[in-house]
mmCIF file of C-alpha atoms and ligand atoms in Angstrom:
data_model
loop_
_atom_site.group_PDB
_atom_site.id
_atom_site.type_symbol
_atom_site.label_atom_id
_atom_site.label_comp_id
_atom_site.label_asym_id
_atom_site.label_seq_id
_atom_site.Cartn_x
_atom_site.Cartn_y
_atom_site.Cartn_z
ATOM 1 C CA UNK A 1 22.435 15.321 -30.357
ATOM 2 C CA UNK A 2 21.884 11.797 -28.248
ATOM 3 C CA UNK A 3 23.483 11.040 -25.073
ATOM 4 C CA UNK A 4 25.360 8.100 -25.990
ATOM 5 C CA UNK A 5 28.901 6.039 -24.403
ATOM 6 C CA UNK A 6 32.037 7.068 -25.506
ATOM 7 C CA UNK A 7 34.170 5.846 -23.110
ATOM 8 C CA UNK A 8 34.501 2.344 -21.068
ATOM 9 C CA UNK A 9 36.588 0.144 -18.521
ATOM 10 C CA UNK A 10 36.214 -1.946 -16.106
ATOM 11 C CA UNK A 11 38.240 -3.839 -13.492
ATOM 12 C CA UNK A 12 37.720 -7.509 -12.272
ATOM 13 C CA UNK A 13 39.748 -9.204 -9.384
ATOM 14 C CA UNK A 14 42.023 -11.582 -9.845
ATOM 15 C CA UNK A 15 41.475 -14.399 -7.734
ATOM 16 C CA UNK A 16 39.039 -17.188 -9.155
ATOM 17 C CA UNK A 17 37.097 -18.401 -7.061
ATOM 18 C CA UNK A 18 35.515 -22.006 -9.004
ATOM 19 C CA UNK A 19 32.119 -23.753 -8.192
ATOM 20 C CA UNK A 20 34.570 -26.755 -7.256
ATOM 21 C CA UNK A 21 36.645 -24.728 -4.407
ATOM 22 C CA UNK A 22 32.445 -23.338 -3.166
ATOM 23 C CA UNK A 23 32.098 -27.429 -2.822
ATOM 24 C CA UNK A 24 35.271 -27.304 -0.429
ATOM 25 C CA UNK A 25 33.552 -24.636 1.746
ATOM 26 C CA UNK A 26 29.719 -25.870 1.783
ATOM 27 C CA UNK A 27 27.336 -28.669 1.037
ATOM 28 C CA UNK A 28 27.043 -27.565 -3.015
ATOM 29 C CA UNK A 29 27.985 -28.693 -5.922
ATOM 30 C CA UNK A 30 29.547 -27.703 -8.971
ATOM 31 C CA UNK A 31 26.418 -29.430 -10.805
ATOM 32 C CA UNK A 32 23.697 -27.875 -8.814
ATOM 33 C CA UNK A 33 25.411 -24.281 -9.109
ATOM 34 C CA UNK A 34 25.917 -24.299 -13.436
ATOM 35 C CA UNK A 35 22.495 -26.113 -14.030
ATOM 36 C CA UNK A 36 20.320 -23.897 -11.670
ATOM 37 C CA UNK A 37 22.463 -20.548 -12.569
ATOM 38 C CA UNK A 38 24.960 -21.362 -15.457
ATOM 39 C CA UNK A 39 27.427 -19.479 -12.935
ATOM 40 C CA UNK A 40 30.961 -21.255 -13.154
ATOM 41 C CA UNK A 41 33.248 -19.425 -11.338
ATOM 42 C CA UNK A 42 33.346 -15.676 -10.071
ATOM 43 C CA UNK A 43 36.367 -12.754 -9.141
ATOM 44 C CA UNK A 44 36.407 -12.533 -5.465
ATOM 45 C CA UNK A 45 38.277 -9.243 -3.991
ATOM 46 C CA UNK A 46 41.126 -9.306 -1.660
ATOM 47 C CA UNK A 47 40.319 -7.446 1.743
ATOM 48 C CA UNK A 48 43.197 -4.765 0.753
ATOM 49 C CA UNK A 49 41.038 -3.845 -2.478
ATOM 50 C CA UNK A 50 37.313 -2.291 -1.506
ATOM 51 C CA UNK A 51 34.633 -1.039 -3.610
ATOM 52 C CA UNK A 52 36.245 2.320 -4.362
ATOM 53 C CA UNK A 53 39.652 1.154 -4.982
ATOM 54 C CA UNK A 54 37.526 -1.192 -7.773
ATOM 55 C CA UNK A 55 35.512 2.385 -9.122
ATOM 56 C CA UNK A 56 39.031 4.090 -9.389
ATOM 57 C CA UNK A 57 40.707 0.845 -11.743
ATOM 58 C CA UNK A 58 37.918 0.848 -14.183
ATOM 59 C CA UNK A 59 37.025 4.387 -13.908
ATOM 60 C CA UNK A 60 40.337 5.309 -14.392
ATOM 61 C CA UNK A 61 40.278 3.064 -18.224
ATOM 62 C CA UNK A 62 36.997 4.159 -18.762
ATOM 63 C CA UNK A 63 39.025 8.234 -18.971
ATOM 64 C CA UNK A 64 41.858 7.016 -21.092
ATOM 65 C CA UNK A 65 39.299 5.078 -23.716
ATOM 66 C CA UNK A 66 37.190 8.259 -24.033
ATOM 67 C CA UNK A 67 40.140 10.230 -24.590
ATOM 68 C CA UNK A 68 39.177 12.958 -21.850
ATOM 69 C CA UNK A 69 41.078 13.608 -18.466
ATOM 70 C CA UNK A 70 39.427 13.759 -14.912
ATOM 71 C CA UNK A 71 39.102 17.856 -14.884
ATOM 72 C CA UNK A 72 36.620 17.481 -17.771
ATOM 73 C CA UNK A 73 34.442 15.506 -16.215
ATOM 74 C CA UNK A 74 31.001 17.759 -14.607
ATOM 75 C CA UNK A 75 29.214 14.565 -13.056
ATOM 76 C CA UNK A 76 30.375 11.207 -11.136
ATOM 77 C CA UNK A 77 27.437 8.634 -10.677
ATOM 78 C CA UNK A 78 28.061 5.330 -8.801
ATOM 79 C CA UNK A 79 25.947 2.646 -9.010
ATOM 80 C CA UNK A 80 26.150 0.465 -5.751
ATOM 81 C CA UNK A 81 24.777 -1.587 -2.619
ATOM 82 C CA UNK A 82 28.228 -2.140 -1.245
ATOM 83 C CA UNK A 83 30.223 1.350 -0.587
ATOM 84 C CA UNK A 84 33.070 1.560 1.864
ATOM 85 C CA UNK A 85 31.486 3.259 4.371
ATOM 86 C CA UNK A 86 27.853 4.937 4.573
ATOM 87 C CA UNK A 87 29.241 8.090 3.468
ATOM 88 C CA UNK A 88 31.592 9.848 2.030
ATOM 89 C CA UNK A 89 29.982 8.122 -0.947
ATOM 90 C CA UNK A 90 32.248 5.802 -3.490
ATOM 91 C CA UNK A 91 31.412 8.749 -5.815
ATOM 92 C CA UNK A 92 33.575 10.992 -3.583
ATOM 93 C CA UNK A 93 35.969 9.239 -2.608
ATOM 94 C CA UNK A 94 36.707 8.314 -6.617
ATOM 95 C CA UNK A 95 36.303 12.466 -7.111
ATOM 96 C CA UNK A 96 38.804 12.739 -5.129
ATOM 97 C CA UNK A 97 41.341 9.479 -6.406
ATOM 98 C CA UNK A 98 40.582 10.476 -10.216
ATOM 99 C CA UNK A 99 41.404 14.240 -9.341
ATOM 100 C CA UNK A 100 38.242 15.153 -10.979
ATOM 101 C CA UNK A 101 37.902 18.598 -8.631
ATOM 102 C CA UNK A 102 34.750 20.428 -11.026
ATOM 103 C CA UNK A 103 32.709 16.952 -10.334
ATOM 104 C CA UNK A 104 29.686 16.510 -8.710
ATOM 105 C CA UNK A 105 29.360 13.238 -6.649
ATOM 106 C CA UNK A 106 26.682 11.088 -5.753
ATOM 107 C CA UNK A 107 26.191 7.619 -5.462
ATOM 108 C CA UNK A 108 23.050 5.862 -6.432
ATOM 109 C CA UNK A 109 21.067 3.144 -4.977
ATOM 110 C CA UNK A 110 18.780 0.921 -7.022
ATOM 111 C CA UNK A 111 20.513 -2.671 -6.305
ATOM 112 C CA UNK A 112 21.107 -4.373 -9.404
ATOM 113 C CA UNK A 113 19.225 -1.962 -11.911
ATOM 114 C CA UNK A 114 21.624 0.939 -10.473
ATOM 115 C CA UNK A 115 23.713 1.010 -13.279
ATOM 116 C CA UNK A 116 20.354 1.675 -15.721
ATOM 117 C CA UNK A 117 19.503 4.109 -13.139
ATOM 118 C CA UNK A 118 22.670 5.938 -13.344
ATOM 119 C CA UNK A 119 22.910 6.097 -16.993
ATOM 120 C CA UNK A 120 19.334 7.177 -17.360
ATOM 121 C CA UNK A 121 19.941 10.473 -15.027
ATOM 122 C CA UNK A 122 23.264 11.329 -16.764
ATOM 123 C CA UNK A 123 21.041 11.505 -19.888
ATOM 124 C CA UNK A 124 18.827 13.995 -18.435
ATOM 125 C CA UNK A 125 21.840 16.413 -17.166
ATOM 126 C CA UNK A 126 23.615 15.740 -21.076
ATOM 127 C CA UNK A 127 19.999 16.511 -22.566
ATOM 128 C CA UNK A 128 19.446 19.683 -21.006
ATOM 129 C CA UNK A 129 23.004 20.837 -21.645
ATOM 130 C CA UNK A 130 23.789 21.031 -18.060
ATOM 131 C CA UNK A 131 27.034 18.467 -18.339
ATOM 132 C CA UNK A 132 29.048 17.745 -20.749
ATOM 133 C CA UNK A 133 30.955 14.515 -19.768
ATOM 134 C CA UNK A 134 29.347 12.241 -16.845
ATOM 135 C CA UNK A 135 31.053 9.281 -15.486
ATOM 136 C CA UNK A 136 28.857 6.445 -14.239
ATOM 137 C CA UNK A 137 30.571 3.463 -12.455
ATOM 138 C CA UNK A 138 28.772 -0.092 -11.319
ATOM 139 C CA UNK A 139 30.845 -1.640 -8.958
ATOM 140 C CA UNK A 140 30.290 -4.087 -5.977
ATOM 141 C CA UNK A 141 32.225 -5.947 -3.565
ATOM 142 C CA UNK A 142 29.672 -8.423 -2.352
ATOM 143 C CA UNK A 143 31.687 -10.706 -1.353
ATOM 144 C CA UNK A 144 31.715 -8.653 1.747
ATOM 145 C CA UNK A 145 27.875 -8.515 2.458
ATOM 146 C CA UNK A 146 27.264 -12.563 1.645
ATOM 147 C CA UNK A 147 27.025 -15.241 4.256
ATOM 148 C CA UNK A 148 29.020 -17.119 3.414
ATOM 149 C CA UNK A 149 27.394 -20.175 5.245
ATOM 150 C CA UNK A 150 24.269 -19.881 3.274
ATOM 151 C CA UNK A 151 24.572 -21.925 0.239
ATOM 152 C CA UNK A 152 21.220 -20.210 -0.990
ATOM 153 C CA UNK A 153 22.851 -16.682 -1.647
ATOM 154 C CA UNK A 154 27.021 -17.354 -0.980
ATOM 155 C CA UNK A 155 26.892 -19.113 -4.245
ATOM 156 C CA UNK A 156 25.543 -16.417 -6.654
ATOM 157 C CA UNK A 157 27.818 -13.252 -6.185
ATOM 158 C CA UNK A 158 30.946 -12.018 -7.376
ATOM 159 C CA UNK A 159 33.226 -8.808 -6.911
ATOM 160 C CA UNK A 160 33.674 -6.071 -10.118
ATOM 161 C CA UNK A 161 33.704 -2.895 -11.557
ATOM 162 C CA UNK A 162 32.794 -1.219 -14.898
ATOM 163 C CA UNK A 163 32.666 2.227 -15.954
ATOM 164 C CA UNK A 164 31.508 3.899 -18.756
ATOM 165 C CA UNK A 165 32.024 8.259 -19.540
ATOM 166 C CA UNK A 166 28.492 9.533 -21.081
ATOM 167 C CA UNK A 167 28.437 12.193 -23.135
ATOM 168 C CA UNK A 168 26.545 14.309 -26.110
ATOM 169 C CA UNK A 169 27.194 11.622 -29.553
ATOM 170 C CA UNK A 170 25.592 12.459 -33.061
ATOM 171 C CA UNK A 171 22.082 12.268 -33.848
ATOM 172 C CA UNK A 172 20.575 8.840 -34.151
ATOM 173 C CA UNK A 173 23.054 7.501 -31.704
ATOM 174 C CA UNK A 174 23.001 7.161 -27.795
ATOM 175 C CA UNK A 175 20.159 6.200 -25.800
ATOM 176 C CA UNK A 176 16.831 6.182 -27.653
ATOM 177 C CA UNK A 177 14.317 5.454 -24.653
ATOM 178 C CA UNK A 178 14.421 4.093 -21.246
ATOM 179 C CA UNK A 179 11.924 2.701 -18.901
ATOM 180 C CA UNK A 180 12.684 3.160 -14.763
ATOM 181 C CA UNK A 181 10.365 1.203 -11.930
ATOM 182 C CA UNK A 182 10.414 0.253 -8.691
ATOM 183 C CA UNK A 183 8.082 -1.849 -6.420
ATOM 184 C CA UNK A 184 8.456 -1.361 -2.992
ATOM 185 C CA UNK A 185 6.460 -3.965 -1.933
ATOM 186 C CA UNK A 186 8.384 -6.903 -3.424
ATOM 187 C CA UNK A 187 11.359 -4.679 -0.680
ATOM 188 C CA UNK A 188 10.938 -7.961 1.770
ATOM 189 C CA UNK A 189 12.310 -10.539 -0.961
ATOM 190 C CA UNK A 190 15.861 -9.149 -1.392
ATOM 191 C CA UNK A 191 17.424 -7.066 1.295
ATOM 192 C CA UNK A 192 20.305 -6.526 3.257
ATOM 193 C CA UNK A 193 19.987 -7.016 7.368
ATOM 194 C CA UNK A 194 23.573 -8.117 8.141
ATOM 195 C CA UNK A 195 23.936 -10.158 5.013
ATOM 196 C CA UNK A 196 21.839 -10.434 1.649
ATOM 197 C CA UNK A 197 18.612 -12.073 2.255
ATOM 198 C CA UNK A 198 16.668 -13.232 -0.708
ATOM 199 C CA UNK A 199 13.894 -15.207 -1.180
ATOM 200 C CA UNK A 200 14.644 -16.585 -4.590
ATOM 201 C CA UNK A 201 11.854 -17.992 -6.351
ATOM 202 C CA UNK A 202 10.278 -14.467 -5.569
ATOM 203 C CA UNK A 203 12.940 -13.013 -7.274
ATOM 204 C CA UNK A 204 13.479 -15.059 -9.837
ATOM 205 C CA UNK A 205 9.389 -14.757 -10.929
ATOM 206 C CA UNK A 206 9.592 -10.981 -10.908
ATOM 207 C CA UNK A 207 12.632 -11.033 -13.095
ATOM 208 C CA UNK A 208 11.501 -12.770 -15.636
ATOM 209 C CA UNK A 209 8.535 -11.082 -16.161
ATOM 210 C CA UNK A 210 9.766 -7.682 -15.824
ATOM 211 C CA UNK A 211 12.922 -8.036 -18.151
ATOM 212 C CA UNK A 212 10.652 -9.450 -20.852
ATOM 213 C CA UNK A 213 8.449 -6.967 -20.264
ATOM 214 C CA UNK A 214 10.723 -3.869 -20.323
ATOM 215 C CA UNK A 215 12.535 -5.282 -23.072
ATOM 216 C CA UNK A 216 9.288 -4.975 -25.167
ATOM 217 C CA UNK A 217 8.563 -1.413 -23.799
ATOM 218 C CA UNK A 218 11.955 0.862 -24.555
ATOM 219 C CA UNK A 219 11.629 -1.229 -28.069
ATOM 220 C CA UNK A 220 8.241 0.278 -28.339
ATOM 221 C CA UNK A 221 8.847 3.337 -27.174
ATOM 222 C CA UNK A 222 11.965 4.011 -29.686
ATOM 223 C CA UNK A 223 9.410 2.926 -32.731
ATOM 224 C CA UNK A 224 11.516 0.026 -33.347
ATOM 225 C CA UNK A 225 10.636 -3.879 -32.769
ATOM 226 C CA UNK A 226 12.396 -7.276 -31.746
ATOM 227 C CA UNK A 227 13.997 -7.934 -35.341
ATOM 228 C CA UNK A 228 16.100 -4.443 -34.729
ATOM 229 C CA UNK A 229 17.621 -5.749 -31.935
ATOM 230 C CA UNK A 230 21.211 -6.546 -32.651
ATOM 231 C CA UNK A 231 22.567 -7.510 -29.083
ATOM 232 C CA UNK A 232 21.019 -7.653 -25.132
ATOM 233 C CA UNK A 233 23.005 -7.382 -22.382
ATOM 234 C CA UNK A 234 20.747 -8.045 -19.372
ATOM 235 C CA UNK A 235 21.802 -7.731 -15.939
ATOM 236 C CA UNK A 236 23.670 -11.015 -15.251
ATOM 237 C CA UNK A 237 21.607 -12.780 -12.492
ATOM 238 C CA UNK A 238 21.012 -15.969 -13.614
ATOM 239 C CA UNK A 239 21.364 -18.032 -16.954
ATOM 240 C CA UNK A 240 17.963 -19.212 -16.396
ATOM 241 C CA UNK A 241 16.639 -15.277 -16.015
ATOM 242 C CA UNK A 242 18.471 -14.158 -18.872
ATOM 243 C CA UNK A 243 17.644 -16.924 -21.053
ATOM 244 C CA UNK A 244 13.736 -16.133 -20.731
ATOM 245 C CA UNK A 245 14.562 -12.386 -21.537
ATOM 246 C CA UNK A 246 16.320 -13.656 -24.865
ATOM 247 C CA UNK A 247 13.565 -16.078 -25.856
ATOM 248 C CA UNK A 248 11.246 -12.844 -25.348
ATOM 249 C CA UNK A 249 12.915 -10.524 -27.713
ATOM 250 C CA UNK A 250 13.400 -13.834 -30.275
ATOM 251 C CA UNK A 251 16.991 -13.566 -30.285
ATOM 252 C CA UNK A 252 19.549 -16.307 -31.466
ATOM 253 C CA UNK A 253 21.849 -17.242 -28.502
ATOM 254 C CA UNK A 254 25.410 -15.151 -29.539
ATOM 255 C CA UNK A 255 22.920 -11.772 -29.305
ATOM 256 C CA UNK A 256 23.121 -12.114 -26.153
ATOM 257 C CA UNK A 257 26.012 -11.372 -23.413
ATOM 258 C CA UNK A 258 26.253 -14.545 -20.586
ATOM 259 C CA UNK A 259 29.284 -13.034 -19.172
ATOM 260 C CA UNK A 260 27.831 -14.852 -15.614
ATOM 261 C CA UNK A 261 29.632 -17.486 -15.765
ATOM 262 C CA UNK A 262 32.879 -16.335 -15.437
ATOM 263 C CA UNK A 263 31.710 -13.469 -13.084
ATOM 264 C CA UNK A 264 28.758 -14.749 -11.028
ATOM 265 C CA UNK A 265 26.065 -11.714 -10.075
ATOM 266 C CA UNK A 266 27.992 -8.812 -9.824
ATOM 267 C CA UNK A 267 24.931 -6.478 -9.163
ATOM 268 C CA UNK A 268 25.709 -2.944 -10.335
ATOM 269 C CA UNK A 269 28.684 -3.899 -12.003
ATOM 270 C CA UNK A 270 27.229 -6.590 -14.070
ATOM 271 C CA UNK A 271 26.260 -4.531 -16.938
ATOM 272 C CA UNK A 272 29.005 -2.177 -17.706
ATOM 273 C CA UNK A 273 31.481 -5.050 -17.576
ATOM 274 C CA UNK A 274 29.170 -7.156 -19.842
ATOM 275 C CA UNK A 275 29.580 -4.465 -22.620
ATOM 276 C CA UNK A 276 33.268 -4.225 -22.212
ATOM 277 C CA UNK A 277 33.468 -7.803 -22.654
ATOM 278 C CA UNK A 278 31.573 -7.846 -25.790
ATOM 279 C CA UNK A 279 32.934 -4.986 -26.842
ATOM 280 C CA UNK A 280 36.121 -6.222 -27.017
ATOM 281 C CA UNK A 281 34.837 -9.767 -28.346
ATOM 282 C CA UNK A 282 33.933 -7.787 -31.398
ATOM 283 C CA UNK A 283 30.283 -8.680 -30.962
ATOM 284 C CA UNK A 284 29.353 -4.129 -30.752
ATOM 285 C CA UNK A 285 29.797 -2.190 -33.658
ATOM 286 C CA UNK A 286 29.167 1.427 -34.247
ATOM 287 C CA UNK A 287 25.215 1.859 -35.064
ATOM 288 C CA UNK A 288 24.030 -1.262 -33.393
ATOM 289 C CA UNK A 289 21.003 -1.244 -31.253
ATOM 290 C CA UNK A 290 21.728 -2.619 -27.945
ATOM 291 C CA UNK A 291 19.096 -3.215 -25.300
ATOM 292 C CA UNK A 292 20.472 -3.187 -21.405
ATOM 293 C CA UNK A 293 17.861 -4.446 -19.166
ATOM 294 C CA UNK A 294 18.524 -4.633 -15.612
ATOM 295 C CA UNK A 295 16.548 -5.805 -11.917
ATOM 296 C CA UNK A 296 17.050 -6.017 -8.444
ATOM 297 C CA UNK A 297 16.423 -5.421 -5.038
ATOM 298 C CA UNK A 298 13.823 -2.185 -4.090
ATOM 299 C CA UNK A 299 12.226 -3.388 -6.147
ATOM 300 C CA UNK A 300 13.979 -2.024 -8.842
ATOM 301 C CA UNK A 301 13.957 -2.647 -12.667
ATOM 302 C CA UNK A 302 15.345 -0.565 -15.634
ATOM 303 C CA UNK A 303 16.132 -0.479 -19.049
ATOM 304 C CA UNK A 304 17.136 1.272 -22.304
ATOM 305 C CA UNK A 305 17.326 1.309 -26.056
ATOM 306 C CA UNK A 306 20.480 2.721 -27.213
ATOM 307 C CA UNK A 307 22.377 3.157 -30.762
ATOM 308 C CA UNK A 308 25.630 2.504 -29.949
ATOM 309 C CA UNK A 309 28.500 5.018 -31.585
ATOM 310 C CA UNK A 310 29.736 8.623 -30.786
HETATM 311 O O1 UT7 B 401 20.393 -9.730 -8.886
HETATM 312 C C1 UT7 B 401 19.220 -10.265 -8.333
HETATM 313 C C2 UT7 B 401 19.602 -11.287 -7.326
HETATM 314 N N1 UT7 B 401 18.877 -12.484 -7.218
HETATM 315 C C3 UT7 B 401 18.505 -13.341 -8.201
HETATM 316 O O2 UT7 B 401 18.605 -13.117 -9.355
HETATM 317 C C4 UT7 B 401 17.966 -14.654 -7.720
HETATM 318 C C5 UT7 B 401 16.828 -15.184 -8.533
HETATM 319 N N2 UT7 B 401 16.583 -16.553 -8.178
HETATM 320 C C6 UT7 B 401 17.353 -17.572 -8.617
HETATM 321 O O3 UT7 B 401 18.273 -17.360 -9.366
HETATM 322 C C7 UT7 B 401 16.990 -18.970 -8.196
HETATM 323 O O4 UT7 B 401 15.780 -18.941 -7.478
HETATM 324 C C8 UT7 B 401 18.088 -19.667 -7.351
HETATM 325 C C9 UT7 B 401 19.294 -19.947 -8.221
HETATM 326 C C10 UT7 B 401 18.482 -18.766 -6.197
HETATM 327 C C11 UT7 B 401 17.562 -20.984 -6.813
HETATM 328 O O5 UT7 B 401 17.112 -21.797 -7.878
HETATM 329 P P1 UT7 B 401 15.704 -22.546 -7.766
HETATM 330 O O6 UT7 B 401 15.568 -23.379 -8.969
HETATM 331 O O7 UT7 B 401 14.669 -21.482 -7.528
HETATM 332 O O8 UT7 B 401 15.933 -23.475 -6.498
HETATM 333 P P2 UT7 B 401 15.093 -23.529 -5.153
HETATM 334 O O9 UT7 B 401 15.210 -22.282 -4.385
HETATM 335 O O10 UT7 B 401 13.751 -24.009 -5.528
HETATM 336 O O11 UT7 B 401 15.879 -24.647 -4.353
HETATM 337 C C12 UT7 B 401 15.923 -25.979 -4.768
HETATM 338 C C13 UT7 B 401 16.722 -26.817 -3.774
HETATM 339 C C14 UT7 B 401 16.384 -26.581 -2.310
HETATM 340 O O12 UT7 B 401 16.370 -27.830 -1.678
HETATM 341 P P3 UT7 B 401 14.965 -28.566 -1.331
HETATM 342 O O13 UT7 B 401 14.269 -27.618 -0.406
HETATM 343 O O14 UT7 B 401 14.277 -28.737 -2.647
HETATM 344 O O15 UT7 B 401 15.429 -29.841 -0.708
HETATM 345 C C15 UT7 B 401 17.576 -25.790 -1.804
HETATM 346 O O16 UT7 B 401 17.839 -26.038 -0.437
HETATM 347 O O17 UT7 B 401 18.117 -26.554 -3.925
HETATM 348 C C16 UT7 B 401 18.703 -26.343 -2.620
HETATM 349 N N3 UT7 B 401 19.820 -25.423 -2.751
HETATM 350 C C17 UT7 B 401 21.076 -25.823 -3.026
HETATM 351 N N4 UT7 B 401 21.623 -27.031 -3.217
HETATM 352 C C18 UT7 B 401 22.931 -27.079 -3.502
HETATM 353 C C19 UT7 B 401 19.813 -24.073 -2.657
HETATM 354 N N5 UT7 B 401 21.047 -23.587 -2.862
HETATM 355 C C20 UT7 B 401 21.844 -24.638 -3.104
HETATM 356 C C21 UT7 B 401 23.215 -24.778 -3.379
HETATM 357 N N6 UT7 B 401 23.711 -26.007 -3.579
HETATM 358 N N7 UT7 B 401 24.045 -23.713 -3.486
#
């Protein structure tokens, strides 16, 4: 047996919030924002809808898709930078939404790889035959963390959720290797004081190089190579970012999900709602191999080979 998705949702805000209304608010433009990110417009959330109310919406689809209810599930992981409140943790307070009372609860922080962070420890509980069915949610609400006077960072972000329920799938299928790092010394170019701070060409050099990179090494560790690859979904920083990771693995430009420009950098979030959106596009089928590859602040970096299917 694998440990492999069988469930997904995900929620995204409603209001739009266009590179053209960002030129209203600060000295950008729409043309500096899509050539330097390819980011178009992003979901902002309303200040009645925080990060947990966001877990609960796509948490909440993520049950009904996998067919299971909330008492089944042994394990709630959520991936995020932006809870409500230092603790209880979003994982909690969604334990306690979903009515998922045989949980246990933790939220995990790893920045913008925390969603390949989260999905790589429910493996190791489904692997062992500790849990059964573990929920891991990225969500963020950055909106409320960004300066919004600082055209360097206010332009980037957006608010979302996605969910996905993790659980034992047939042999073959689920995740086939991962890679986890961190670099604590790179801590100083991305980092929260009262708003996000980022240096970005730091960032943006270290992505690059590490996506590519880890990319190449989950391929090698599964035994398989770049032509196996059927579709990437990399964390959605930056068209530019992704783009390098794609021209890495050789791919041909619809392999590869650029679901940032409707959404803008939703951290945590950015790869679960990536692979509901292509899910639903029709571009996943059942016994494709999928690489996630994610980065962020920590340093952090992640990713993993999976076989997608039950
Ligand atoms: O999830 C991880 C989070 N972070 C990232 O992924 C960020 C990675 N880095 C990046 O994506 C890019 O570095 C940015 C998109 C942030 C910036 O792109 P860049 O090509 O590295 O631009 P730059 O920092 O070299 O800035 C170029 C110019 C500067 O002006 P001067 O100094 O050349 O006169 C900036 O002041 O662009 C200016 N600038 C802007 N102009 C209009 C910076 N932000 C804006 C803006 N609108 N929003």
């Amino acid at each position: 047996m694998g440990a492999g998705i069988i469930g997904i949702g995900r929620y995204l805000p409603e209001r739009v919030v266009t590179n053209f209304d960002l030129e209203k608010m600060m000295d950008t433009s729409d043309e500096w924002i899509r050539t330097r990110t390819g980011i178009e417009e992003r979901r902002i959330a309303p200040d009645d809808i925080d990060t947990s109310d966001m877990a609960y919406f796509a948490a909440a689809k993520a049950l009904e898709s996998a067919n299971i209810s909330a008492a089944d599930i042994d394990l709630i992981l959520v991936a995020t930078v932006t809870p409500d409140r230092p603790f209880p943790s979003v994982a909690c307070m969604l334990q306690e939404r979903l009515g998922a009372t045989k949980a246990a609860a933790l939220d995990i922080s790893a920045a913008c790889a925390g969603f390949i962070y989260g999905m790589v420890t429910a493996k190791q509980f489904i692997d062992n035959g500790a849990y059964r069915y573990i929920l891991v949610v990225g969500v963020e609400k950055l909106s409320k963390i960004v300066n919004w006077n600082d055209r360097n960072t206010a332009v980037l972000f957006g608010d979302g959720a996605g969910a996905v329920v993790m659980a034992p799938v047939s042999e073959g299928r689920g995740i086939l290797s991962f890679e986890l790092g961190a670099d604590g010394t790179g801590g100083k170019h991305l980092y929260q004081d009262e708003y996000v701070m980022m240096n970005g060409r730091e960032v943006f050099k270290f992505a690059v190089r590490q996506m590519g990179e880890s990319c190449i090494n989950v391929l090698e560790k599964a035994g398989l190579s770049k032509q196996d690859v059927d579709f990437l979904i990399p964390h959605q920083a930056n068209i530019r970012i992704v783009e390098a990771a794609r021209q890495r693995l050789e791919l041909p430009e619809d392999k590869m999900s650029t679901t940032v420009r409707k959404y803008g950098n939703t951290s945590a979030a950015s790869i679960p709602i990536s692979i509901v959106e292509e899910l639903e596009a029709g571009k996943i089928k059942d016994d494709d191999l999928i690489i996630m590859v994610g980065f962020g602040g920590g340093l952090t970096w992640g990713a993993i080979a999976l076989r997608w299917g039950r």
